[in-house]
C-alpha cells in the first residue's frame, strides 16, 4: 500500500471521534476528525477522504443532510459513507439508504467492526 487510506469521522462526540481514531490509527489508516456536518463540508474538499463515517444526529447539520450534500457532489458521489448511530431500527437504516449511505454501523462499535467496514469499502474501490 503506497498511500494511506484516509478515513473521515464526522461526529459531535469527542469520545466517539477519539475511539474511532485510535482503532483506525492502530491499523495504519490516516484519520481526519470533524465535529459536525457543517464543518465537514468545508474540510472534505481539502482532505478528500476515501471513506467517511458520519453520525446521524448532530447539531448544525445532521448526518442525513450531510450525506445528501456529500453524495450530491460529483467528486464524492462514489465515496463510501457509513452512518454511525445508536439507533439500529429498519426505519433509520432505510432513511440512511435513501440519502445515499452505503452502510450503517451501530454505536458503540468495536475495533473489529469499524476496521472491517473500512476494509470492505476500500478493497472494493481498489479493483
PDB file of C-alpha atoms in Angstrom, residues 58-110:
ATOM      1  CA  UNK A  58     -25.589  16.180  15.089  1.00  0.00           C
ATOM      2  CA  UNK A  59     -26.097  19.896  15.717  1.00  0.00           C
ATOM      3  CA  UNK A  60     -25.795  22.474  12.895  1.00  0.00           C
ATOM      4  CA  UNK A  61     -26.161  19.933  10.080  1.00  0.00           C
ATOM      5  CA  UNK A  62     -27.390  16.390  10.727  1.00  0.00           C
ATOM      6  CA  UNK A  63     -25.938  13.252   9.238  1.00  0.00           C
ATOM      7  CA  UNK A  64     -28.758  12.698   6.748  1.00  0.00           C
ATOM      8  CA  UNK A  65     -28.323  16.180   5.294  1.00  0.00           C
ATOM      9  CA  UNK A  66     -24.536  15.921   5.401  1.00  0.00           C
ATOM     10  CA  UNK A  67     -24.639  12.637   3.485  1.00  0.00           C
ATOM     11  CA  UNK A  68     -27.020  14.074   0.903  1.00  0.00           C
ATOM     12  CA  UNK A  69     -24.760  17.090   0.293  1.00  0.00           C
ATOM     13  CA  UNK A  70     -21.598  14.972   0.020  1.00  0.00           C
ATOM     14  CA  UNK A  71     -23.197  12.415  -2.323  1.00  0.00           C
ATOM     15  CA  UNK A  72     -24.618  15.269  -4.402  1.00  0.00           C
ATOM     16  CA  UNK A  73     -21.122  16.494  -5.278  1.00  0.00           C
ATOM     17  CA  UNK A  74     -19.729  14.765  -8.405  1.00  0.00           C
ATOM     18  CA  UNK A  75     -16.277  14.346  -6.855  1.00  0.00           C
ATOM     19  CA  UNK A  76     -17.673  12.433  -3.862  1.00  0.00           C
ATOM     20  CA  UNK A  77     -20.737  10.629  -5.246  1.00  0.00           C
ATOM     21  CA  UNK A  78     -18.845   7.312  -5.127  1.00  0.00           C
ATOM     22  CA  UNK A  79     -17.125   7.892  -1.775  1.00  0.00           C
ATOM     23  CA  UNK A  80     -18.455   5.329   0.719  1.00  0.00           C
ATOM     24  CA  UNK A  81     -20.419   6.873   3.584  1.00  0.00           C
ATOM     25  CA  UNK A  82     -21.172   4.791   6.660  1.00  0.00           C
ATOM     26  CA  UNK A  83     -23.674   6.106   9.193  1.00  0.00           C
ATOM     27  CA  UNK A  84     -22.844   5.913  12.878  1.00  0.00           C
ATOM     28  CA  UNK A  85     -25.889   5.767  15.107  1.00  0.00           C
ATOM     29  CA  UNK A  86     -27.150   4.430  18.390  1.00  0.00           C
ATOM     30  CA  UNK A  87     -30.433   3.679  16.588  1.00  0.00           C
ATOM     31  CA  UNK A  88     -30.474   0.391  14.727  1.00  0.00           C
ATOM     32  CA  UNK A  89     -34.057   0.150  13.539  1.00  0.00           C
ATOM     33  CA  UNK A  90     -35.079  -0.681   9.979  1.00  0.00           C
ATOM     34  CA  UNK A  91     -36.667   2.773   9.589  1.00  0.00           C
ATOM     35  CA  UNK A  92     -33.414   4.557  10.458  1.00  0.00           C
ATOM     36  CA  UNK A  93     -31.388   2.318   8.146  1.00  0.00           C
ATOM     37  CA  UNK A  94     -33.843   2.890   5.305  1.00  0.00           C
ATOM     38  CA  UNK A  95     -33.615   6.671   5.764  1.00  0.00           C
ATOM     39  CA  UNK A  96     -29.844   6.366   5.523  1.00  0.00           C
ATOM     40  CA  UNK A  97     -30.066   4.420   2.289  1.00  0.00           C
ATOM     41  CA  UNK A  98     -32.476   6.964   0.835  1.00  0.00           C
ATOM     42  CA  UNK A  99     -29.902   9.756   1.165  1.00  0.00           C
ATOM     43  CA  UNK A 100     -27.083   7.647  -0.234  1.00  0.00           C
ATOM     44  CA  UNK A 101     -25.432   5.978   2.759  1.00  0.00           C
ATOM     45  CA  UNK A 102     -23.539   2.842   1.805  1.00  0.00           C
ATOM     46  CA  UNK A 103     -23.713   1.145   5.207  1.00  0.00           C
ATOM     47  CA  UNK A 104     -24.746   1.540   8.819  1.00  0.00           C
ATOM     48  CA  UNK A 105     -22.666   0.928  11.946  1.00  0.00           C
ATOM     49  CA  UNK A 106     -24.365   0.925  15.332  1.00  0.00           C
ATOM     50  CA  UNK A 107     -22.728   2.700  18.285  1.00  0.00           C
ATOM     51  CA  UNK A 108     -20.982   1.647  20.370  1.00  0.00           C
ATOM     52  CA  UNK A 109     -18.860  -0.105  17.751  1.00  0.00           C
ATOM     53  CA  UNK A 110     -15.920  -2.442  18.218  1.00  0.00           C
TER      54      UNK A 110
END
